[in-house]
Coordinates of C-alpha atoms in Angstrom, one line a residue:
M1 CA 78.9 -58.0 -18.7
S2 CA 77.6 -54.5 -19.4
E3 CA 74.0 -55.8 -19.3
K4 CA 74.5 -56.8 -15.6
K5 CA 75.9 -53.4 -14.8
S6 CA 72.9 -51.6 -16.2
N7 CA 70.6 -53.9 -14.3
K8 CA 72.0 -52.6 -11.0
S9 CA 71.0 -49.0 -11.7
L10 CA 67.6 -50.2 -13.2
I11 CA 66.8 -52.2 -10.1
L12 CA 67.9 -49.3 -7.8
S13 CA 65.7 -46.9 -9.9
I14 CA 62.7 -49.2 -9.4
I15 CA 63.4 -49.6 -5.7
T16 CA 63.7 -45.8 -5.3
A17 CA 60.3 -45.3 -7.1
V18 CA 58.6 -47.9 -4.9
V19 CA 60.1 -46.6 -1.6
G20 CA 59.2 -43.0 -2.5
T21 CA 55.6 -44.1 -3.3
I22 CA 55.1 -46.1 -0.1
G23 CA 54.5 -43.0 2.0
L24 CA 52.1 -41.5 -0.5
A25 CA 50.1 -44.8 -0.6
L26 CA 49.5 -44.7 3.2
I27 CA 47.9 -41.3 3.3
F28 CA 44.9 -42.6 5.2
L29 CA 46.9 -43.7 8.2
S30 CA 47.1 -41.6 11.4
G31 CA 49.1 -38.4 10.9
L32 CA 48.6 -36.9 14.4
H33 CA 47.4 -38.5 17.6
L34 CA 45.7 -36.3 20.2
E35 CA 45.2 -37.3 23.9
S36 CA 42.9 -34.8 25.6
T37 CA 41.3 -34.8 29.0
N38 CA 38.3 -33.0 27.4
I39 CA 37.6 -35.1 24.4
G40 CA 39.6 -38.3 24.9
T41 CA 41.8 -39.8 22.3
V42 CA 41.5 -38.8 18.6
D43 CA 43.6 -39.8 15.6
Y44 CA 43.7 -37.4 12.6
S45 CA 44.5 -39.1 9.3
L46 CA 47.2 -37.6 7.1
I47 CA 44.5 -36.7 4.5
T48 CA 42.6 -34.8 7.2
C49 CA 45.7 -33.1 8.4
I50 CA 46.5 -32.0 4.8
F51 CA 43.1 -31.0 3.5
G52 CA 41.3 -30.3 6.8
D53 CA 37.8 -31.4 8.0
G54 CA 36.5 -28.2 9.5
S55 CA 37.4 -29.0 13.1
A56 CA 39.3 -26.6 15.4
L57 CA 42.6 -28.4 14.8
T58 CA 42.3 -28.8 11.0
P59 CA 39.9 -26.1 9.8
G60 CA 41.1 -26.1 6.2
V61 CA 44.0 -26.9 3.9
N62 CA 47.3 -26.8 5.6
A63 CA 49.7 -25.1 3.2
G64 CA 52.9 -26.7 4.6
L65 CA 51.6 -30.2 4.6
L66 CA 50.1 -29.7 1.1
T67 CA 53.4 -28.5 -0.1
G68 CA 55.1 -31.6 1.4
F69 CA 52.6 -33.9 -0.2
I70 CA 53.1 -32.2 -3.6
F71 CA 56.9 -32.5 -3.3
G72 CA 56.5 -36.1 -2.4
V73 CA 54.3 -36.7 -5.5
V74 CA 56.8 -34.9 -7.7
G75 CA 59.7 -36.8 -6.2
A76 CA 57.9 -40.1 -6.8
L77 CA 57.1 -39.1 -10.4
L78 CA 60.8 -38.2 -11.0
S79 CA 61.8 -41.5 -9.5
F80 CA 59.6 -43.4 -11.9
A81 CA 60.9 -41.2 -14.8
S82 CA 64.5 -42.0 -13.7
I83 CA 63.9 -45.6 -14.6
K84 CA 64.2 -44.5 -18.3
T85 CA 66.3 -41.3 -17.9
R86 CA 69.1 -41.8 -15.4
G87 CA 69.9 -38.2 -14.4
L88 CA 66.4 -37.4 -13.0
G89 CA 67.4 -39.1 -9.7
F90 CA 69.3 -36.0 -8.7
L91 CA 66.1 -34.0 -9.2
A92 CA 64.1 -36.3 -7.0
F93 CA 66.5 -35.9 -4.1
P94 CA 65.5 -32.3 -3.0
C95 CA 61.8 -33.2 -3.5
F96 CA 62.0 -36.1 -1.1
V97 CA 64.1 -34.1 1.4
V98 CA 61.6 -31.2 1.5
S99 CA 58.7 -33.6 1.8
S100 CA 60.2 -35.5 4.7
V101 CA 61.1 -32.4 6.6
L102 CA 57.7 -30.9 6.2
F103 CA 56.0 -34.1 7.4
L104 CA 58.3 -34.3 10.4
C105 CA 57.0 -30.7 11.2
I106 CA 53.4 -31.9 11.3
K107 CA 53.2 -31.5 15.0
P108 CA 54.2 -27.8 15.2
M109 CA 52.2 -27.0 12.0
L110 CA 49.0 -28.4 13.5
N111 CA 49.6 -27.9 17.2
P112 CA 49.9 -24.4 18.3
F113 CA 47.9 -25.1 21.5
E114 CA 49.6 -28.0 23.3
N115 CA 49.1 -27.8 27.0
A116 CA 48.6 -30.2 30.0
S117 CA 45.1 -31.2 28.8
N118 CA 46.0 -31.7 25.1
I119 CA 49.0 -33.8 24.3
Y120 CA 49.9 -34.4 20.6
T121 CA 52.1 -37.1 19.2
F122 CA 53.2 -38.2 15.8
G123 CA 50.9 -40.7 14.1
I124 CA 52.2 -43.8 12.3
G125 CA 51.3 -42.3 8.9
S126 CA 53.5 -39.2 9.3
I127 CA 56.4 -41.3 10.6
I128 CA 56.2 -43.8 7.7
M129 CA 55.8 -40.9 5.2
A130 CA 58.9 -39.2 6.5
I131 CA 61.0 -42.4 6.7
S132 CA 60.0 -43.5 3.2
H133 CA 60.9 -40.1 1.7
I134 CA 64.2 -40.0 3.5
G135 CA 64.9 -43.5 2.0
G136 CA 63.8 -42.2 -1.4
A137 CA 66.1 -39.3 -1.1
V138 CA 69.1 -41.5 -0.2
L139 CA 68.3 -43.9 -3.0
S140 CA 67.7 -41.1 -5.5
L141 CA 71.3 -40.0 -4.9
V142 CA 72.8 -43.5 -5.0
T143 CA 71.1 -44.6 -8.2
P144 CA 72.7 -42.0 -10.6
I145 CA 76.1 -42.4 -8.9
V146 CA 75.9 -46.2 -9.5
S147 CA 74.9 -45.5 -13.1
I148 CA 77.8 -43.1 -13.6
V149 CA 80.3 -45.6 -12.1
E150 CA 78.9 -48.4 -14.3
N151 CA 79.3 -46.3 -17.5
R152 CA 82.9 -45.5 -16.6
K153 CA 83.9 -49.1 -16.3

């Protein structure tokens, strides 16, 4: 009976690690979408938004997005480590929360000049990154709680 109980928290730990890693794996998707009357439609990938490409919108490394990416990587690593050590899920929670908030702020971080001729919208990559890290944050709280409840029974 106790073997089934430990399987629940193990499965939740694996799911947390996978969900937290999904957004990081999709870094080449569109992070920001620009519709401009001057240059037409342009999609900037997340990797371009984070590390820059020398253009006017992304001249270099964006510190906020780089911080969000690093927090996402640390959260994913802590989720993988929580498969063996149950208490690390609580540490992954703030990492995923910070990462998701920073990737939801991609538009104001990269878009100081929105006007009638330049309209910026979220790209699918930034949306998936934020949603997967929110899911990772929720699961990283649930997994240790399930483990604690299992050990009490």
